[in-house]
Amino acid sequence: MRDPLKTYGTGIRLPLVVQPGFAWISGANAVEQALRAVLLTEPGERIGHPNYGVGLRRYLFAPNTLATRTSIRQAILDAIQRDENRASNWKTSP
């Protein structure tokens, strides 16, 4: 079995909280936090990474059609593949 710390890494827990030092996050929790960041970030919002993020806000008032849902799913999959490769081996269901 692979070591999750080596596979997924360790990082600073967000949001930052006031305490002595920083809180750390590792393993699958680190990947979950990174996925949340990708999903909630609009492209162009992150300095130095203009393509980072999914841009889900553009779908907020879109009609609830199969085409819209398919576009959302593809945007999420593309962003995860591009921005968070640690999650690329996870399975998704339609």
Short mmCIF file of N, CA and C in Angstrom, two decimals, residues 6-72:
data_model
loop_
_atom_site.label_atom_id
_atom_site.label_comp_id
_atom_site.label_asym_id
_atom_site.label_seq_id
_atom_site.Cartn_x
_atom_site.Cartn_y
_atom_site.Cartn_z
N LYS A 6 3.27 10.52 1.25
CA LYS A 6 4.15 10.66 0.09
C LYS A 6 3.34 10.87 -1.18
N THR A 7 2.18 10.24 -1.27
CA THR A 7 1.35 10.34 -2.45
C THR A 7 0.68 11.69 -2.56
N TYR A 8 0.08 12.15 -1.47
CA TYR A 8 -0.74 13.36 -1.51
C TYR A 8 -0.07 14.58 -0.89
N GLY A 9 0.98 14.41 -0.13
CA GLY A 9 1.73 15.53 0.42
C GLY A 9 1.13 16.15 1.66
N THR A 10 1.75 17.21 2.11
CA THR A 10 1.35 17.95 3.30
C THR A 10 1.36 19.43 2.96
N GLY A 11 0.42 20.18 3.52
CA GLY A 11 0.37 21.61 3.26
C GLY A 11 -0.25 22.35 4.42
N ILE A 12 -0.40 23.64 4.27
CA ILE A 12 -0.99 24.47 5.31
C ILE A 12 -2.51 24.39 5.21
N ARG A 13 -3.15 24.19 6.36
CA ARG A 13 -4.61 24.12 6.40
C ARG A 13 -5.18 25.52 6.18
N LEU A 14 -6.19 25.59 5.32
CA LEU A 14 -6.89 26.84 5.05
C LEU A 14 -8.32 26.73 5.52
N PRO A 15 -8.95 27.76 6.01
CA PRO A 15 -8.42 29.10 6.19
C PRO A 15 -7.41 29.13 7.33
N LEU A 16 -6.53 30.12 7.28
CA LEU A 16 -5.54 30.28 8.33
C LEU A 16 -6.25 30.66 9.62
N VAL A 17 -5.85 30.03 10.72
CA VAL A 17 -6.45 30.32 12.02
C VAL A 17 -5.38 30.85 12.96
N VAL A 18 -5.80 31.65 13.92
CA VAL A 18 -4.86 32.22 14.87
C VAL A 18 -4.54 31.16 15.92
N GLN A 19 -3.31 30.79 15.98
CA GLN A 19 -2.80 29.84 16.96
C GLN A 19 -1.28 29.92 16.90
N PRO A 20 -0.58 29.32 17.82
CA PRO A 20 0.88 29.34 17.71
C PRO A 20 1.31 28.50 16.50
N GLY A 21 1.75 29.15 15.48
CA GLY A 21 2.17 28.45 14.26
C GLY A 21 0.99 28.17 13.35
N PHE A 22 1.27 27.46 12.25
CA PHE A 22 0.25 27.12 11.27
C PHE A 22 -0.28 25.72 11.54
N ALA A 23 -1.53 25.49 11.18
CA ALA A 23 -2.09 24.14 11.22
C ALA A 23 -1.72 23.45 9.91
N TRP A 24 -1.41 22.18 9.97
CA TRP A 24 -1.00 21.43 8.79
C TRP A 24 -2.08 20.43 8.42
N ILE A 25 -2.13 20.12 7.15
CA ILE A 25 -3.09 19.16 6.61
C ILE A 25 -2.31 18.20 5.71
N SER A 26 -2.71 16.95 5.68
CA SER A 26 -1.96 15.99 4.85
C SER A 26 -2.89 14.90 4.34
N GLY A 27 -2.35 14.11 3.44
CA GLY A 27 -3.07 12.96 2.90
C GLY A 27 -4.29 13.36 2.09
N ALA A 28 -5.34 12.56 2.21
CA ALA A 28 -6.56 12.79 1.45
C ALA A 28 -7.21 14.13 1.83
N ASN A 29 -7.03 14.58 3.07
CA ASN A 29 -7.59 15.88 3.47
C ASN A 29 -6.93 17.02 2.69
N ALA A 30 -5.65 16.90 2.40
CA ALA A 30 -4.97 17.91 1.60
C ALA A 30 -5.52 17.96 0.18
N VAL A 31 -5.81 16.79 -0.37
CA VAL A 31 -6.38 16.73 -1.72
C VAL A 31 -7.80 17.32 -1.70
N GLU A 32 -8.57 16.99 -0.67
CA GLU A 32 -9.93 17.54 -0.56
C GLU A 32 -9.89 19.07 -0.51
N GLN A 33 -8.99 19.62 0.28
CA GLN A 33 -8.86 21.07 0.37
C GLN A 33 -8.46 21.68 -0.98
N ALA A 34 -7.55 21.02 -1.68
CA ALA A 34 -7.10 21.52 -2.98
C ALA A 34 -8.24 21.46 -4.01
N LEU A 35 -9.04 20.39 -3.97
CA LEU A 35 -10.18 20.29 -4.88
C LEU A 35 -11.20 21.38 -4.62
N ARG A 36 -11.44 21.67 -3.34
CA ARG A 36 -12.36 22.75 -2.99
C ARG A 36 -11.86 24.07 -3.57
N ALA A 37 -10.56 24.30 -3.48
CA ALA A 37 -9.98 25.54 -4.02
C ALA A 37 -10.17 25.61 -5.53
N VAL A 38 -9.96 24.50 -6.22
CA VAL A 38 -10.14 24.47 -7.68
C VAL A 38 -11.60 24.75 -8.04
N LEU A 39 -12.53 24.14 -7.31
CA LEU A 39 -13.94 24.30 -7.62
C LEU A 39 -14.45 25.71 -7.35
N LEU A 40 -13.92 26.37 -6.33
CA LEU A 40 -14.43 27.67 -5.94
C LEU A 40 -13.68 28.85 -6.56
N THR A 41 -12.64 28.58 -7.34
CA THR A 41 -11.84 29.65 -7.93
C THR A 41 -12.28 29.90 -9.37
N GLU A 42 -12.40 31.18 -9.70
CA GLU A 42 -12.71 31.58 -11.07
C GLU A 42 -11.42 31.71 -11.86
N PRO A 43 -11.38 31.29 -13.11
CA PRO A 43 -10.19 31.52 -13.94
C PRO A 43 -9.85 33.01 -13.97
N GLY A 44 -8.57 33.31 -13.81
CA GLY A 44 -8.11 34.69 -13.78
C GLY A 44 -8.04 35.27 -12.38
N GLU A 45 -8.57 34.56 -11.40
CA GLU A 45 -8.61 35.06 -10.03
C GLU A 45 -7.28 34.85 -9.31
N ARG A 46 -6.55 33.84 -9.67
CA ARG A 46 -5.30 33.51 -8.99
C ARG A 46 -4.12 34.13 -9.73
N ILE A 47 -3.38 34.95 -9.02
CA ILE A 47 -2.24 35.65 -9.62
C ILE A 47 -1.18 34.64 -10.05
N GLY A 48 -0.72 34.77 -11.27
CA GLY A 48 0.32 33.89 -11.79
C GLY A 48 -0.20 32.61 -12.40
N HIS A 49 -1.49 32.32 -12.21
CA HIS A 49 -2.11 31.11 -12.77
C HIS A 49 -3.45 31.50 -13.40
N PRO A 50 -3.43 32.13 -14.56
CA PRO A 50 -4.67 32.67 -15.14
C PRO A 50 -5.72 31.62 -15.51
N ASN A 51 -5.32 30.37 -15.70
CA ASN A 51 -6.27 29.34 -16.09
C ASN A 51 -6.72 28.47 -14.91
N TYR A 52 -6.21 28.74 -13.71
CA TYR A 52 -6.53 27.93 -12.54
C TYR A 52 -8.00 28.11 -12.16
N GLY A 53 -8.68 27.03 -11.87
CA GLY A 53 -10.06 27.08 -11.40
C GLY A 53 -11.06 26.61 -12.44
N VAL A 54 -12.27 26.34 -11.96
CA VAL A 54 -13.33 25.81 -12.82
C VAL A 54 -14.18 26.94 -13.40
N GLY A 55 -14.54 27.91 -12.61
CA GLY A 55 -15.43 28.97 -13.08
C GLY A 55 -16.89 28.57 -13.01
N LEU A 56 -17.30 27.98 -11.90
CA LEU A 56 -18.67 27.50 -11.77
C LEU A 56 -19.70 28.63 -11.70
N ARG A 57 -19.27 29.82 -11.34
CA ARG A 57 -20.23 30.93 -11.23
C ARG A 57 -20.89 31.25 -12.56
N ARG A 58 -20.24 30.97 -13.66
CA ARG A 58 -20.84 31.27 -14.97
C ARG A 58 -22.07 30.41 -15.24
N TYR A 59 -22.23 29.33 -14.49
CA TYR A 59 -23.38 28.44 -14.66
C TYR A 59 -24.51 28.75 -13.69
N LEU A 60 -24.34 29.74 -12.84
CA LEU A 60 -25.29 30.00 -11.76
C LEU A 60 -26.71 30.21 -12.26
N PHE A 61 -26.90 31.00 -13.30
CA PHE A 61 -28.24 31.27 -13.81
C PHE A 61 -28.47 30.62 -15.17
N ALA A 62 -27.67 29.66 -15.52
CA ALA A 62 -27.85 28.94 -16.78
C ALA A 62 -29.06 28.00 -16.65
N PRO A 63 -29.72 27.71 -17.76
CA PRO A 63 -30.87 26.80 -17.70
C PRO A 63 -30.44 25.40 -17.28
N ASN A 64 -31.30 24.73 -16.54
CA ASN A 64 -31.01 23.38 -16.07
C ASN A 64 -31.34 22.39 -17.18
N THR A 65 -30.38 22.27 -18.11
CA THR A 65 -30.56 21.36 -19.24
C THR A 65 -29.43 20.33 -19.23
N LEU A 66 -29.61 19.31 -20.01
CA LEU A 66 -28.57 18.29 -20.14
C LEU A 66 -27.28 18.90 -20.67
N ALA A 67 -27.39 19.83 -21.60
CA ALA A 67 -26.20 20.47 -22.16
C ALA A 67 -25.44 21.26 -21.09
N THR A 68 -26.17 21.97 -20.24
CA THR A 68 -25.52 22.74 -19.17
C THR A 68 -24.84 21.81 -18.18
N ARG A 69 -25.54 20.76 -17.77
CA ARG A 69 -24.96 19.81 -16.80
C ARG A 69 -23.74 19.11 -17.39
N THR A 70 -23.79 18.77 -18.67
CA THR A 70 -22.65 18.15 -19.34
C THR A 70 -21.47 19.12 -19.39
N SER A 71 -21.74 20.38 -19.67
CA SER A 71 -20.70 21.39 -19.71
C SER A 71 -20.06 21.60 -18.33
N ILE A 72 -20.87 21.60 -17.28
CA ILE A 72 -20.35 21.74 -15.91
C ILE A 72 -19.45 20.56 -15.58
#
